[in-house]
Amino acid sequence: EVQLVESGGGLIQPGGSLRLSCAVSAFSVSSNYMSWVRQAPGKGLEWVSAIISADRKYYGDSVKGRFTISRDNSKNTLFLQMNRLRAEDTAVYYCARHDSGGPLYGMDVWGQGTTVIVSS
Amino acid sequence: SYVLTQPPSVSVAPGKTASITCGGVNIGSKSVNWYQQKPGQAPVLVIYYDSDRPSGIPERFSGSNSGNTATLTITRVEAGDEADYYCQVWDTSSDHFVFGTGTRVTVL
């Protein structure tokens, strides 16, 4: 069964760092575009970052320069390294797989999400 | 950056038709995807590439896209369709994925 399982969320102080993981099952993390999407409490969906290849990574304006997306093909896992965290980064973070057709075809598999709370 | 605008809410009686719009500059030239999100759950893709349905999504869900507006239509609305709905595109000019503001569908 195709599955994405996020982990690594928690309570962190402003300015701190956190690394999220997304364990992938039943397909290769390197075979599809993969994204991180977040949702602040009571708010809508916000795309955070996407990885297409080792040298093709994209970031939303609010996280560029602070967050880094990566993947470990041997562990079949997607990561999001989050540095210099701010209160406004508080959200549920989802990893999502893009359809094999590419970026035009939507995110067809989602994880259950992991919660990040940035607060002192 | 590219902006997608949706009405905050749509109300519809059971058995009737709900239409949810997604406005964006020349959105007709882009591929639009739609997601359904129920409380406490992850989003689910219900329409991709403007009007295609993933397997398992009822035929009651359909999509269209032209000019500056894309539309998700739900016919014969059921209580289980009550959820938040989001449109989404890939903006090639910025290499950003963009979500719409979201629409809450309430079944009366």
Coordinates of C-alpha atoms in Angstrom, one line a residue:
Chain A
E1 CA 0.0 0.0 0.0
V2 CA 1.3 3.4 -1.0
Q3 CA 1.8 5.3 2.3
L4 CA 3.5 8.5 3.6
V5 CA 4.3 8.7 7.3
E6 CA 5.6 12.0 8.8
S7 CA 7.4 12.4 12.0
G8 CA 9.7 14.9 13.8
G9 CA 7.2 17.5 14.8
G10 CA 7.0 19.0 18.3
L11 CA 7.3 22.1 20.4
I12 CA 10.3 24.3 19.7
Q13 CA 11.4 27.7 20.8
P14 CA 11.6 30.6 18.3
G15 CA 14.9 30.6 16.5
G16 CA 15.3 26.9 17.0
S17 CA 15.7 24.1 14.4
L18 CA 13.7 21.0 13.7
R19 CA 13.9 18.2 11.1
L20 CA 10.8 16.6 9.7
S21 CA 10.9 13.1 8.1
C22 CA 8.5 11.5 5.7
A23 CA 8.9 7.7 5.4
V24 CA 7.7 6.4 2.0
S25 CA 6.2 3.0 1.3
A26 CA 5.4 1.1 -1.9
F27 CA 7.1 3.5 -4.3
S28 CA 10.5 5.2 -4.6
V29 CA 10.9 8.7 -3.1
S30 CA 13.1 9.5 -6.1
S31 CA 10.5 8.5 -8.7
N32 CA 8.0 11.3 -8.1
Y33 CA 8.0 15.0 -7.3
M34 CA 7.5 15.3 -3.6
S35 CA 6.3 18.4 -1.6
W36 CA 5.8 19.6 1.9
V37 CA 2.6 21.5 2.5
R38 CA 1.6 23.1 5.8
Q39 CA -1.6 24.3 7.4
A40 CA -1.6 26.8 10.3
P41 CA -4.4 26.4 12.9
G42 CA -7.7 27.4 11.4
K43 CA -6.1 28.4 8.1
G44 CA -5.8 27.1 4.6
L45 CA -3.1 25.0 2.8
E46 CA 0.2 26.6 2.1
W47 CA 2.8 24.9 -0.2
V48 CA 6.2 25.0 1.5
S49 CA 8.8 23.2 -0.7
A50 CA 9.2 20.6 -3.4
I51 CA 12.0 18.4 -4.6
I52 CA 12.3 17.1 -8.2
S53 CA 15.9 16.0 -8.2
A54 CA 19.1 16.6 -6.2
D55 CA 19.6 19.9 -7.9
R56 CA 16.0 21.0 -8.5
K57 CA 14.4 22.1 -5.3
Y58 CA 11.8 24.8 -4.9
Y59 CA 10.7 26.9 -1.9
G60 CA 7.9 29.1 -0.9
D61 CA 8.8 32.7 -0.3
S62 CA 8.0 32.5 3.4
V63 CA 10.6 29.8 4.1
K64 CA 13.3 30.3 1.4
G65 CA 16.7 30.6 3.1
R66 CA 15.5 29.0 6.3
F67 CA 14.1 25.6 5.2
T68 CA 15.9 22.9 3.2
I69 CA 14.2 19.9 1.5
S70 CA 16.1 16.7 0.8
R71 CA 15.7 13.0 0.4
D72 CA 17.6 9.8 1.2
N73 CA 16.9 7.3 -1.6
S74 CA 18.5 4.5 0.4
K75 CA 16.1 5.1 3.3
N76 CA 13.2 6.0 1.0
T77 CA 12.6 9.1 3.1
L78 CA 11.9 12.8 2.5
F79 CA 13.1 15.4 4.9
L80 CA 12.5 19.0 5.7
Q81 CA 15.2 20.8 7.7
M82 CA 13.7 23.9 9.4
N83 CA 16.0 26.5 10.8
R84 CA 15.4 29.9 12.4
L85 CA 11.8 28.9 13.2
R86 CA 9.3 31.6 13.8
A87 CA 5.9 31.6 15.6
E88 CA 4.2 31.9 12.1
D89 CA 5.8 28.5 11.2
T90 CA 3.4 26.8 13.6
A91 CA 1.3 24.4 11.6
V92 CA 0.5 20.8 10.6
Y93 CA 3.1 19.8 8.1
Y94 CA 2.1 17.3 5.4
C95 CA 4.3 15.5 2.9
A96 CA 2.7 14.8 -0.4
R97 CA 3.5 12.8 -3.5
H98 CA 2.9 14.4 -6.9
D99 CA 1.2 12.3 -9.6
S100 CA 3.8 10.5 -11.7
G101 CA 2.7 12.7 -14.6
G102 CA 4.5 15.6 -13.1
P103 CA 3.7 19.0 -11.5
L104 CA 0.6 19.6 -13.5
Y105 CA -1.3 16.6 -12.2
G106 CA -1.8 17.2 -8.5
M107 CA -0.7 15.7 -5.3
D108 CA -2.3 12.2 -5.2
V109 CA -1.0 10.8 -1.9
W110 CA -0.7 12.6 1.4
G111 CA 0.6 11.7 4.8
Q112 CA -1.4 12.2 8.0
G113 CA 0.7 15.3 9.0
T114 CA 3.0 16.2 11.9
T115 CA 2.4 19.2 14.1
V116 CA 5.1 21.9 14.7
I117 CA 4.5 24.4 17.4
V118 CA 6.9 27.3 17.7
S119 CA 6.5 29.0 21.0
S120 CA 8.5 30.1 24.0
Chain B
S1 CA 3.3 35.8 -6.9
Y2 CA 0.3 34.1 -8.4
V3 CA -2.9 34.4 -6.4
L4 CA -5.9 32.1 -6.5
T5 CA -9.2 33.4 -5.0
Q6 CA -12.1 31.3 -3.8
P7 CA -15.3 32.2 -2.1
P8 CA -15.0 31.6 1.7
S9 CA -18.2 29.5 1.8
V10 CA -20.9 27.9 -0.2
S11 CA -24.1 26.4 1.2
V12 CA -26.1 23.8 -0.7
A13 CA -29.2 21.7 0.1
P14 CA -28.8 17.9 -0.2
G15 CA -29.4 16.6 -3.7
K16 CA -28.7 20.0 -5.3
T17 CA -25.6 21.2 -7.1
A18 CA -22.7 23.1 -5.6
S19 CA -20.3 25.2 -7.7
I20 CA -17.0 26.4 -6.3
T21 CA -15.0 28.9 -8.2
C22 CA -11.3 29.6 -8.3
G23 CA -10.2 32.9 -9.8
G24 CA -6.7 33.7 -11.1
V25 CA -5.2 35.7 -13.9
N26 CA -5.5 33.7 -17.1
I27 CA -6.0 30.5 -15.0
G28 CA -7.4 28.9 -18.2
S29 CA -3.8 28.5 -19.4
K30 CA -2.9 26.5 -16.3
S31 CA -3.7 23.0 -15.1
V32 CA -6.0 23.2 -12.0
N33 CA -6.2 20.5 -9.3
W34 CA -8.9 20.4 -6.6
Y35 CA -8.6 18.9 -3.1
Q36 CA -11.2 18.0 -0.5
Q37 CA -10.3 18.3 3.2
K38 CA -12.5 17.1 6.0
P39 CA -11.9 18.2 9.6
G40 CA -8.9 16.6 11.2
Q41 CA -7.9 14.8 7.9
A42 CA -5.3 15.2 5.2
P43 CA -6.4 16.6 1.9
V44 CA -7.7 14.3 -0.9
L45 CA -7.2 15.0 -4.6
V46 CA -10.7 15.0 -6.2
I47 CA -10.0 16.6 -9.6
Y48 CA -6.7 16.9 -11.5
Y49 CA -5.6 18.4 -14.8
D50 CA -8.7 20.6 -14.8
S51 CA -11.3 17.9 -15.2
D52 CA -10.0 14.4 -14.6
R53 CA -11.1 12.3 -11.6
P54 CA -8.7 10.0 -9.7
S55 CA -10.0 6.5 -9.2
G56 CA -12.4 6.2 -6.4
I57 CA -13.8 9.8 -6.8
P58 CA -17.5 9.8 -7.6
E59 CA -18.7 11.0 -11.0
R60 CA -20.7 13.7 -9.1
F61 CA -17.4 15.6 -8.9
S62 CA -16.4 17.5 -12.1
G63 CA -14.2 20.4 -13.1
S64 CA -13.8 23.0 -15.7
N65 CA -11.4 25.8 -16.5
S66 CA -11.5 28.8 -18.8
G67 CA -10.4 32.4 -18.9
N68 CA -9.9 33.7 -15.4
T69 CA -12.0 31.1 -13.6
A70 CA -11.9 27.4 -12.8
T71 CA -14.9 25.7 -11.3
L72 CA -15.4 22.6 -9.2
T73 CA -19.0 21.3 -9.5
I74 CA -20.6 18.7 -7.2
T75 CA -23.9 17.4 -8.3
R76 CA -26.5 15.5 -6.2
V77 CA -24.7 16.8 -3.0
E78 CA -24.6 14.5 0.0
A79 CA -24.0 15.2 3.6
G80 CA -20.6 13.5 3.3
D81 CA -19.5 16.2 0.8
E82 CA -19.3 18.8 3.6
A83 CA -15.7 19.8 3.7
D84 CA -13.2 22.5 2.7
Y85 CA -12.2 22.6 -0.9
Y86 CA -9.0 24.0 -2.3
C87 CA -7.9 24.7 -5.9
Q88 CA -4.2 24.5 -6.8
V89 CA -1.9 25.2 -9.7
W90 CA 1.8 25.0 -10.7
D91 CA 3.0 28.5 -11.5
T92 CA 5.8 28.0 -14.0
S93 CA 6.8 31.7 -13.9
S94 CA 7.9 31.3 -10.2
D95 CA 8.3 27.6 -9.9
H96 CA 5.8 27.7 -7.1
F97 CA 2.9 25.5 -6.3
V98 CA 0.0 27.7 -5.3
F99 CA -3.2 26.9 -3.3
G100 CA -6.4 28.8 -3.4
T101 CA -7.8 30.4 -0.3
G102 CA -10.2 27.6 0.3
T103 CA -14.0 27.2 0.3
R104 CA -16.1 25.6 3.1
V105 CA -19.0 23.7 1.7
T106 CA -21.9 23.4 4.1
V107 CA -24.7 21.0 3.4
L108 CA -28.0 22.4 4.7

